[in-house]
Short mmCIF file of C-alpha atoms and ligand atoms in Angstrom, two decimals:
data_model
loop_
_atom_site.label_atom_id
_atom_site.label_comp_id
_atom_site.label_asym_id
_atom_site.label_seq_id
_atom_site.Cartn_x
_atom_site.Cartn_y
_atom_site.Cartn_z
CA MET N 191 -4.14 -0.37 12.05
CA ALA N 192 -6.04 -3.60 12.01
CA THR N 193 -9.13 -2.11 10.38
CA ASN N 194 -9.66 0.98 8.28
CA ASN N 195 -12.05 2.22 5.67
CA SER N 196 -10.49 0.52 2.70
CA GLU N 197 -9.64 -2.98 3.80
CA ILE N 198 -10.42 -5.58 6.43
CA ALA N 199 -7.25 -7.27 7.61
CA VAL N 200 -6.26 -9.77 10.24
CA PRO N 201 -4.11 -7.94 12.84
CA LEU N 202 -0.48 -8.88 12.53
CA ALA N 203 1.40 -9.80 15.66
CA THR N 204 4.18 -7.51 14.45
CA GLU N 205 1.96 -4.45 14.95
CA PRO N 206 2.61 -2.52 18.18
CA LEU N 207 0.60 -4.11 20.96
CA HIS N 208 -1.33 -0.94 21.73
CA ALA N 209 -2.42 -0.78 18.06
CA ALA N 210 -3.61 -4.38 18.11
CA HIS N 211 -5.65 -3.54 21.20
CA GLY N 212 -7.17 -0.47 19.58
CA SER N 213 -5.70 1.98 22.10
CA ARG N 214 -4.94 5.53 20.96
CA ARG N 215 -1.93 5.81 23.26
CA ASP N 216 1.35 6.72 21.57
CA ALA N 217 4.02 4.04 21.72
CA PRO N 218 6.34 4.60 24.69
CA ALA N 219 9.79 5.90 23.75
CA HIS N 220 11.37 2.67 24.91
CA HIS N 221 10.22 -0.65 26.23
CA PRO N 222 11.84 -4.08 26.55
CA ALA N 223 11.52 -6.21 23.44
CA PRO N 224 8.70 -8.76 23.76
CA ALA N 225 9.52 -12.45 23.36
CA SER N 226 10.10 -13.17 19.69
CA ARG N 227 7.48 -15.93 19.72
CA LEU N 228 4.82 -13.23 20.11
CA ALA N 229 5.50 -12.20 16.52
CA THR N 230 4.42 -15.64 15.34
CA ILE N 231 0.81 -15.52 16.46
CA SER N 232 -2.05 -13.94 14.58
CA GLY N 233 -5.67 -13.26 15.46
CA GLU N 234 -9.08 -13.90 13.99
CA GLY N 235 -10.46 -11.55 11.34
CA ALA N 236 -13.95 -12.02 12.77
CA LEU N 237 -13.13 -10.04 15.89
CA ASP N 238 -11.83 -7.12 13.80
CA VAL N 239 -14.90 -6.98 11.63
CA LEU N 240 -17.02 -7.10 14.75
CA SER N 241 -15.28 -4.07 16.23
CA ARG N 242 -15.56 -2.12 12.95
CA SER N 243 -19.27 -3.03 12.81
CA ALA N 244 -19.66 -1.73 16.37
CA VAL N 245 -18.10 1.61 15.34
CA LEU N 246 -20.50 1.90 12.39
CA GLU N 247 -23.46 0.97 14.58
CA ALA N 248 -22.42 3.62 17.12
CA GLN N 249 -22.66 6.10 14.21
CA GLY N 250 -26.27 5.02 13.73
CA ARG N 251 -25.76 2.57 10.86
CA ASP N 252 -27.75 -0.66 10.69
CA ILE N 253 -25.34 -3.55 10.10
CA ALA N 254 -26.49 -7.08 9.23
CA GLN N 255 -24.02 -9.19 11.18
CA LEU N 256 -22.93 -12.30 9.25
CA ALA N 257 -19.30 -12.26 10.35
CA ILE N 258 -19.21 -13.82 13.77
CA GLY N 259 -19.53 -17.56 14.36
CA GLU N 260 -21.72 -17.34 17.42
CA PRO N 261 -25.19 -18.88 17.73
CA HIS N 262 -27.67 -16.12 18.52
CA PHE N 263 -29.96 -18.55 20.36
CA ALA N 264 -30.97 -18.50 24.02
CA VAL N 265 -29.21 -20.85 26.41
CA ALA N 266 -31.83 -23.38 27.61
CA PRO N 267 -33.39 -22.34 30.97
CA HIS N 268 -32.35 -25.53 32.80
CA ILE N 269 -28.71 -24.78 31.91
CA VAL N 270 -28.93 -21.20 33.17
CA GLU N 271 -30.63 -22.44 36.33
CA ALA N 272 -27.89 -25.02 36.99
CA ALA N 273 -25.21 -22.31 36.80
CA THR N 274 -27.07 -19.85 38.98
CA ALA N 275 -28.01 -22.53 41.54
CA ALA N 276 -24.34 -23.53 41.73
CA LEU N 277 -23.39 -19.90 42.34
CA ARG N 278 -26.05 -19.52 45.03
CA GLU N 279 -24.67 -22.63 46.69
CA GLY N 280 -21.19 -21.12 46.68
CA ASP N 281 -19.74 -23.57 44.16
CA ALA N 282 -17.10 -21.05 43.17
CA ARG N 283 -13.85 -22.29 44.60
CA TYR N 284 -10.95 -24.13 42.99
CA GLY N 285 -11.87 -27.55 41.68
CA PRO N 286 -9.96 -30.54 40.29
CA PRO N 287 -7.72 -29.46 37.35
CA ALA N 288 -9.21 -32.00 34.93
CA GLY N 289 -12.78 -31.07 35.82
CA ILE N 290 -15.45 -32.30 38.22
CA ALA N 291 -16.13 -36.03 38.10
CA ALA N 292 -19.82 -35.74 37.22
CA LEU N 293 -19.10 -33.60 34.15
CA ARG N 294 -16.23 -35.80 32.98
CA GLY N 295 -18.54 -38.80 33.36
CA ALA N 296 -21.31 -37.12 31.38
CA ILE N 297 -18.85 -36.20 28.63
CA ALA N 298 -17.47 -39.75 28.50
CA ALA N 299 -21.02 -41.12 28.24
CA THR N 300 -21.79 -38.70 25.38
CA LEU N 301 -18.63 -39.73 23.53
CA GLY N 302 -19.42 -43.40 24.21
CA GLY N 303 -22.76 -42.84 22.48
CA ARG N 304 -20.76 -41.96 19.35
CA GLY N 305 -18.87 -45.26 19.46
CA ILE N 306 -15.74 -43.77 21.05
CA ASP N 307 -13.98 -45.74 23.78
CA ALA N 308 -14.03 -42.92 26.35
CA SER N 309 -13.49 -43.18 30.07
CA ALA N 310 -14.06 -40.21 32.39
CA ASP N 311 -10.38 -40.51 33.42
CA ASP N 312 -9.30 -39.46 29.93
CA VAL N 313 -11.49 -36.35 29.75
CA ILE N 314 -9.97 -32.97 30.59
CA VAL N 315 -12.34 -30.02 30.94
CA THR N 316 -11.13 -26.57 29.89
CA PRO N 317 -12.54 -23.00 29.85
CA GLY N 318 -13.68 -23.23 26.21
CA ALA N 319 -12.45 -25.49 23.44
CA LYS N 320 -9.66 -23.07 22.47
CA PRO N 321 -7.47 -23.71 25.54
CA MET N 322 -7.69 -27.44 24.75
CA VAL N 323 -6.54 -26.71 21.19
CA LEU N 324 -3.58 -24.77 22.62
CA TYR N 325 -2.72 -27.55 25.08
CA ALA N 326 -3.01 -30.17 22.34
CA PHE N 327 -0.49 -28.23 20.22
CA LEU N 328 1.84 -27.71 23.18
CA ALA N 329 1.67 -31.42 24.02
CA THR N 330 2.21 -32.90 20.56
CA VAL N 331 3.99 -30.51 18.20
CA GLU N 332 7.79 -30.58 18.24
CA PRO N 333 9.68 -27.39 17.18
CA GLY N 334 10.90 -27.73 13.58
CA SER N 335 8.26 -30.31 12.72
CA GLU N 336 5.33 -29.95 10.30
CA VAL N 337 1.64 -29.84 11.12
CA LEU N 338 -0.97 -30.70 8.50
CA ILE N 339 -3.87 -28.27 8.71
CA PRO N 340 -6.93 -27.71 6.52
CA ASP N 341 -6.68 -24.88 3.95
CA PRO N 342 -8.99 -23.06 4.19
CA GLY N 343 -9.22 -23.60 7.93
CA PHE N 344 -9.63 -22.11 11.40
CA PRO N 345 -6.89 -19.43 11.60
CA ILE N 346 -5.87 -20.49 15.09
CA TYR N 347 -4.30 -23.73 13.75
CA PRO N 348 -1.51 -22.10 11.68
CA SER N 349 -1.06 -19.43 14.32
CA LEU N 350 -0.49 -21.99 17.09
CA THR N 351 1.67 -24.14 14.82
CA ARG N 352 4.07 -21.21 14.35
CA PHE N 353 3.80 -20.26 18.01
CA VAL N 354 5.18 -23.65 19.04
CA GLY N 355 8.00 -23.34 16.49
CA ALA N 356 6.66 -25.65 13.79
CA ASN N 357 5.56 -25.17 10.17
CA PRO N 358 1.95 -25.34 9.04
CA VAL N 359 1.36 -27.31 5.85
CA GLY N 360 -2.09 -26.76 4.38
CA TYR N 361 -4.02 -29.61 2.81
CA ARG N 362 -6.59 -28.52 0.30
CA LEU N 363 -10.34 -28.54 0.83
CA ASP N 364 -11.90 -28.20 -2.57
CA PRO N 365 -15.35 -26.69 -3.25
CA ALA N 366 -15.76 -29.17 -6.11
CA ASN N 367 -15.52 -31.92 -3.47
CA ALA N 368 -17.94 -30.15 -1.04
CA TYR N 369 -14.87 -29.16 1.00
CA THR N 370 -14.21 -32.73 2.19
CA PRO N 371 -10.54 -33.54 2.87
CA ASP N 372 -8.83 -35.18 -0.10
CA VAL N 373 -6.88 -38.19 1.22
CA ASP N 374 -4.44 -38.25 -1.72
CA ASP N 375 -3.64 -34.57 -1.19
CA ILE N 376 -2.98 -35.18 2.53
CA ALA N 377 -0.79 -38.20 1.72
CA ALA N 378 1.23 -36.18 -0.80
CA ARG N 379 2.06 -33.57 1.85
CA ILE N 380 3.36 -35.97 4.50
CA THR N 381 7.14 -35.78 4.99
CA ALA N 382 9.59 -37.20 7.52
CA ARG N 383 8.99 -34.03 9.58
CA THR N 384 5.19 -34.37 9.77
CA ARG N 385 4.13 -35.00 13.36
CA VAL N 386 0.52 -33.92 13.68
CA LEU N 387 -2.57 -33.93 11.48
CA VAL N 388 -5.38 -31.53 12.35
CA LEU N 389 -8.93 -32.44 11.37
CA ASN N 390 -11.97 -30.22 11.75
CA ALA N 391 -15.36 -31.54 10.72
CA PRO N 392 -17.94 -30.12 10.41
CA HIS N 393 -15.65 -27.45 9.23
CA ASN N 394 -15.07 -23.76 9.91
CA PRO N 395 -15.14 -21.85 7.51
CA THR N 396 -16.70 -24.02 4.78
CA GLY N 397 -19.44 -26.08 6.48
CA GLY N 398 -17.89 -29.18 4.88
CA SER N 399 -17.94 -32.57 6.58
CA VAL N 400 -16.08 -35.86 6.38
CA ASP N 401 -17.62 -39.27 5.73
CA ALA N 402 -16.72 -42.50 7.54
CA ARG N 403 -14.83 -44.02 4.57
CA THR N 404 -12.61 -40.93 4.17
CA LEU N 405 -11.91 -40.96 7.91
CA GLU N 406 -10.80 -44.61 7.66
CA LYS N 407 -8.31 -43.70 4.95
CA ILE N 408 -7.01 -40.74 6.97
CA ALA N 409 -6.66 -43.02 10.00
CA GLU N 410 -4.58 -45.45 7.90
CA LEU N 411 -2.26 -42.57 7.00
CA ALA N 412 -1.92 -41.50 10.63
CA LEU N 413 -1.03 -45.05 11.67
CA ARG N 414 1.37 -45.65 8.77
CA HIS N 415 3.26 -42.38 9.38
CA ASP N 416 3.03 -42.44 13.17
CA LEU N 417 1.17 -39.13 13.41
CA PHE N 418 -0.76 -37.54 16.23
CA VAL N 419 -4.27 -36.45 15.28
CA ILE N 420 -5.98 -33.40 16.75
CA THR N 421 -9.65 -33.64 15.80
CA ASP N 422 -11.69 -30.50 16.46
CA GLU N 423 -15.32 -31.62 16.64
CA ILE N 424 -16.82 -28.45 18.09
CA TYR N 425 -19.54 -28.43 15.37
CA GLY N 426 -20.17 -32.18 15.66
CA ARG N 427 -23.86 -31.83 16.63
CA VAL N 428 -24.58 -29.08 14.09
CA VAL N 429 -25.19 -31.33 11.07
CA TYR N 430 -27.98 -31.07 8.51
CA ASP N 431 -28.08 -34.17 6.35
CA THR N 432 -27.09 -36.85 8.88
CA ASP N 433 -27.78 -37.51 12.57
CA SER N 434 -24.22 -37.35 13.84
CA THR N 435 -20.58 -36.83 12.93
CA PRO N 436 -18.24 -39.82 12.74
CA SER N 437 -15.05 -39.42 14.79
CA ILE N 438 -11.60 -40.65 13.89
CA ALA N 439 -11.14 -41.33 17.63
CA ALA N 440 -13.59 -44.26 17.26
CA LEU N 441 -11.40 -46.07 14.73
CA PRO N 442 -9.10 -48.94 15.76
CA GLY N 443 -5.69 -47.84 17.01
CA LEU N 444 -6.47 -44.13 16.90
CA ARG N 445 -7.45 -43.35 20.50
CA ASP N 446 -3.83 -43.59 21.67
CA ARG N 447 -2.66 -40.94 19.21
CA THR N 448 -5.71 -38.66 19.04
CA ILE N 449 -6.79 -35.63 21.03
CA LEU N 450 -10.48 -34.97 20.43
CA VAL N 451 -11.54 -31.37 21.13
CA ASP N 452 -15.17 -30.39 21.68
CA GLY N 453 -17.18 -28.00 23.80
CA PHE N 454 -20.44 -26.31 24.63
CA SER N 455 -20.08 -23.00 22.73
CA LYS N 456 -21.81 -24.02 19.52
CA THR N 457 -24.13 -26.94 20.41
CA TYR N 458 -25.62 -25.24 23.47
CA ALA N 459 -25.01 -21.61 22.39
CA MET N 460 -22.87 -21.23 25.55
CA THR N 461 -20.07 -19.15 24.00
CA GLY N 462 -19.69 -16.83 26.99
CA TYR N 463 -19.77 -19.58 29.59
CA ARG N 464 -16.37 -20.76 28.29
CA LEU N 465 -16.63 -24.52 28.54
CA GLY N 466 -14.86 -27.12 26.43
CA TYR N 467 -12.94 -30.35 26.80
CA GLY N 468 -10.51 -32.81 25.34
CA LEU N 469 -10.57 -36.59 25.17
CA VAL N 470 -6.92 -37.44 25.53
CA PRO N 471 -4.85 -40.64 25.12
CA HIS N 472 -4.68 -42.30 28.55
CA TRP N 473 -0.87 -42.19 28.61
CA LEU N 474 -0.88 -38.42 27.98
CA VAL N 475 -3.43 -37.45 30.67
CA PRO N 476 -0.95 -36.78 33.54
CA ARG N 477 1.21 -34.49 31.36
CA LEU N 478 -1.80 -32.63 30.03
CA ASN N 479 -3.12 -32.19 33.55
CA THR N 480 0.22 -30.63 34.47
CA LEU N 481 -0.23 -28.21 31.57
CA VAL N 482 -3.67 -27.34 32.95
CA VAL N 483 -2.17 -26.71 36.40
CA ASN N 484 0.39 -24.40 34.82
CA GLY N 485 -2.12 -22.68 32.57
CA HIS N 486 -5.46 -22.12 34.29
CA THR N 487 -5.68 -24.38 37.43
CA CYS N 488 -9.28 -25.42 36.77
CA THR N 489 -12.45 -24.51 34.92
CA PRO N 490 -14.99 -22.55 37.04
CA PRO N 491 -17.07 -25.18 38.87
CA PHE N 492 -20.40 -23.35 38.48
CA VAL N 493 -19.85 -23.32 34.73
CA GLN N 494 -19.15 -27.04 34.83
CA ARG N 495 -22.46 -27.55 36.68
CA ALA N 496 -24.14 -25.85 33.70
CA GLY N 497 -22.30 -28.29 31.44
CA ILE N 498 -23.69 -31.29 33.36
CA ALA N 499 -27.21 -29.89 32.96
CA ALA N 500 -26.59 -29.33 29.26
CA LEU N 501 -25.47 -32.90 28.60
CA THR N 502 -27.86 -34.74 30.89
CA GLY N 503 -30.97 -32.53 30.55
CA PRO N 504 -33.49 -32.18 27.73
CA GLN N 505 -31.98 -31.70 24.26
CA ASP N 506 -35.00 -29.90 22.71
CA ALA N 507 -33.17 -26.58 22.44
CA VAL N 508 -30.35 -28.23 20.49
CA ARG N 509 -32.82 -29.94 18.16
CA SER N 510 -34.80 -26.78 17.49
CA MET N 511 -31.63 -24.72 16.96
CA VAL N 512 -30.30 -27.22 14.43
CA ALA N 513 -33.72 -27.36 12.69
CA GLU N 514 -33.75 -23.56 12.40
CA LEU N 515 -30.15 -23.52 11.17
CA ARG N 516 -31.05 -26.18 8.57
CA ARG N 517 -33.86 -23.94 7.23
CA ARG N 518 -31.43 -21.02 7.10
CA ARG N 519 -28.79 -23.15 5.39
CA ASP N 520 -31.33 -23.90 2.64
CA ASP N 521 -32.35 -20.23 2.35
CA VAL N 522 -28.72 -19.06 2.24
CA VAL N 523 -27.75 -21.52 -0.48
CA ALA N 524 -30.87 -20.64 -2.50
CA ALA N 525 -30.25 -16.89 -2.15
CA LEU N 526 -26.54 -17.15 -3.03
CA GLY N 527 -27.48 -19.28 -6.04
CA THR N 528 -29.37 -16.33 -7.53
CA ILE N 529 -26.36 -13.96 -7.40
CA SER N 530 -24.39 -13.85 -10.59
CA GLY N 531 -20.71 -14.76 -10.13
CA VAL N 532 -21.25 -16.50 -6.77
CA ARG N 533 -20.83 -20.28 -6.44
CA SER N 534 -21.69 -21.84 -3.09
CA PRO N 535 -21.47 -25.56 -2.26
CA LYS N 536 -24.17 -26.63 0.18
CA PRO N 537 -22.79 -26.71 3.75
CA SER N 538 -23.60 -30.01 5.45
CA GLY N 539 -22.71 -28.85 8.97
CA ALA N 540 -21.55 -25.93 11.15
CA PHE N 541 -23.30 -22.64 10.33
CA TYR N 542 -21.20 -21.18 7.57
CA ALA N 543 -21.45 -20.85 3.83
CA PHE N 544 -18.19 -20.30 1.97
CA PRO N 545 -19.16 -19.04 -1.48
CA ASP N 546 -16.53 -18.66 -4.17
CA VAL N 547 -16.60 -15.15 -5.67
CA SER N 548 -13.63 -15.43 -8.05
CA GLU N 549 -15.75 -14.33 -11.02
CA ILE N 550 -16.68 -11.11 -9.21
CA ILE N 551 -13.04 -10.55 -8.23
CA ALA N 552 -12.02 -10.96 -11.88
CA ALA N 553 -14.81 -8.70 -13.14
CA THR N 554 -14.30 -5.87 -10.63
CA GLY N 555 -10.55 -6.06 -10.02
CA LEU N 556 -11.30 -5.95 -6.27
CA SER N 557 -9.93 -8.57 -3.86
CA ALA N 558 -12.19 -10.47 -1.44
CA PRO N 559 -11.11 -8.20 1.48
CA GLN N 560 -11.83 -5.11 -0.61
CA LEU N 561 -15.24 -6.45 -1.62
CA ALA N 562 -16.02 -7.39 1.99
CA SER N 563 -14.97 -3.94 3.13
CA ARG N 564 -17.22 -2.25 0.55
CA LEU N 565 -20.12 -4.48 1.55
CA LEU N 566 -19.65 -3.43 5.16
CA GLU N 567 -18.95 0.27 4.71
CA GLU N 568 -21.36 1.01 1.85
CA HIS N 569 -24.03 -1.66 2.07
CA GLY N 570 -24.28 -2.47 5.79
CA VAL N 571 -23.50 -6.18 5.78
CA ALA N 572 -20.61 -7.70 7.77
CA LEU N 573 -19.05 -10.90 6.44
CA LEU N 574 -15.51 -12.25 6.38
CA PRO N 575 -13.14 -12.37 3.42
CA GLY N 576 -11.86 -15.92 3.02
CA ASN N 577 -8.16 -15.01 2.86
CA GLY N 578 -8.09 -14.90 6.68
CA PHE N 579 -8.64 -18.68 6.57
CA GLY N 580 -5.64 -19.48 4.37
CA ALA N 581 -4.45 -19.10 0.80
CA ALA N 582 -7.14 -21.41 -0.55
CA GLY N 583 -9.83 -19.07 0.79
CA ALA N 584 -8.58 -15.99 -1.08
CA SER N 585 -11.49 -15.93 -3.54
CA SER N 586 -14.27 -16.64 -1.06
CA PHE N 587 -16.40 -15.07 1.65
CA ARG N 588 -17.38 -16.69 4.90
CA ILE N 589 -21.01 -16.06 5.73
CA SER N 590 -22.23 -17.07 9.19
CA PHE N 591 -25.96 -17.77 9.39
CA ALA N 592 -25.96 -18.28 13.17
CA GLY N 593 -26.87 -14.66 14.01
CA THR N 594 -30.39 -13.26 14.20
CA ALA N 595 -32.96 -14.30 11.58
CA ASP N 596 -33.27 -10.63 10.57
CA ALA N 597 -29.52 -10.32 10.08
CA VAL N 598 -29.52 -13.36 7.82
CA ARG N 599 -32.51 -12.16 5.77
CA ASN N 600 -31.33 -8.55 5.45
CA GLY N 601 -27.71 -9.55 5.04
CA LEU N 602 -28.42 -11.80 2.07
CA ALA N 603 -30.48 -9.09 0.36
CA ARG N 604 -27.68 -6.58 0.95
CA ILE N 605 -25.02 -8.94 -0.40
CA ALA N 606 -27.06 -9.38 -3.60
CA SER N 607 -27.80 -5.68 -4.12
CA GLY N 608 -24.36 -4.60 -2.88
CA LEU N 609 -22.41 -6.89 -5.22
CA ALA N 610 -24.62 -5.80 -8.14
CA ALA N 611 -23.96 -2.12 -7.32
CA ILE N 612 -20.22 -2.68 -6.94
CA ALA N 613 -20.10 -4.59 -10.24
CA THR N 614 -21.97 -1.78 -12.04
CA ARG N 615 -19.70 0.91 -10.62
CA THR N 616 -16.48 -0.91 -11.51
CA ALA N 617 -17.67 -2.03 -14.99
C1 LIG B 152 -13.14 -24.77 14.60
C2 LIG B 152 -13.27 -24.12 15.93
N1 LIG B 152 -12.64 -24.66 16.98
C3 LIG B 152 -12.72 -24.10 18.20
C4 LIG B 152 -13.47 -22.95 18.42
C5 LIG B 152 -13.48 -22.32 19.78
O1 LIG B 152 -14.53 -22.71 20.58
P1 LIG B 152 -14.67 -22.14 22.07
O2 LIG B 152 -15.57 -20.96 22.00
O3 LIG B 152 -15.30 -23.28 22.84
O4 LIG B 152 -13.33 -21.82 22.59
C6 LIG B 152 -14.15 -22.37 17.35
C7 LIG B 152 -14.90 -21.10 17.55
O5 LIG B 152 -15.19 -20.35 16.66
C8 LIG B 152 -14.05 -22.96 16.08
O6 LIG B 152 -14.67 -22.44 15.01
#
């Protein structure tokens, strides 16, 4: 099973489907074999930990939830009102596949404000950022080719790379370098088969960012080796030490080979609305629109009306959320700094800390998943073992500080006391 008492694991696509879905039904005696490509995709550990936490909570346990990357902040009232007004007005029929013009215009204006040459014609709205990531992979990755992805990184990138028949090649994000991409390491991994480079900054799971000079060097590589770039900027407004995130799409020559992915889930805490978008090279827009027509027809119009309100209305809720997250970032780093055997670079964006716990692994003989499982089962704090984010994350935890303030406060105390108790017991 995907979760049990001893270890938290990412569900494997090779498990029977009913097991992956948590059903207790016995497997039927015979069924047709599913398409072999289904065995290439894998899920997100966060959703497993969440369901195990729910089981423990149903048993009366109090769990401090630091596993899920979802802002526990209210959606601003003017956004809620825009969605409900649209519903009252009956704005709930099919709409244009690429999205309604007013939203595409507002998105283009927002991107223009970041120095990106964006016209509304090149914006495609999707139900969440994830579908745009899928479409970007389907549109650019050739079977048998190689895709450069961050390691550690968002688990959906290697999963989709395999799903489209290509090979993921991880480039290293090093804690000693505040988890910024290392241009020389990326360059060393480019081969004749490399087609696509995936960037994600601010970064899930490390909270690392990328500076303008590094982006310029990465852009040079993409141009020299004729690569597509998929840049996932979903955390672009959640930054703590600067005002904004530079985008590779703003650099000369890059717009025609870059798909920029962003959305409303993190910035506006609109995870359940499902609203995202891509800024797409002009020449690729018709093909991508055909993918949209094949995949989901259109994004719900009343949700798009909420998106217009989000982008064009007051931004106070965003500012106060980021200010609160900045305070928490400082508290999390300070608290982790007091725990022996834990080393945590300071996240500069997103809402994750990615502390290295290799000293605790060496001292206790327990892996990161085993430690995470003990922390959940015995000490009531849910966090993610870093191995779910790639080989380079094997000695780390991902701690989300986007949940409730109580969860963050209690969770940090439980991590400290829990790790001390585990270390004493295994000594
Ligand atoms: C790096 C990254 N990209 C994309 C997404 C998906 O965003 P959405 O909820 O808009 O589909 C997430 C969500 O966790 C993420 O961390």
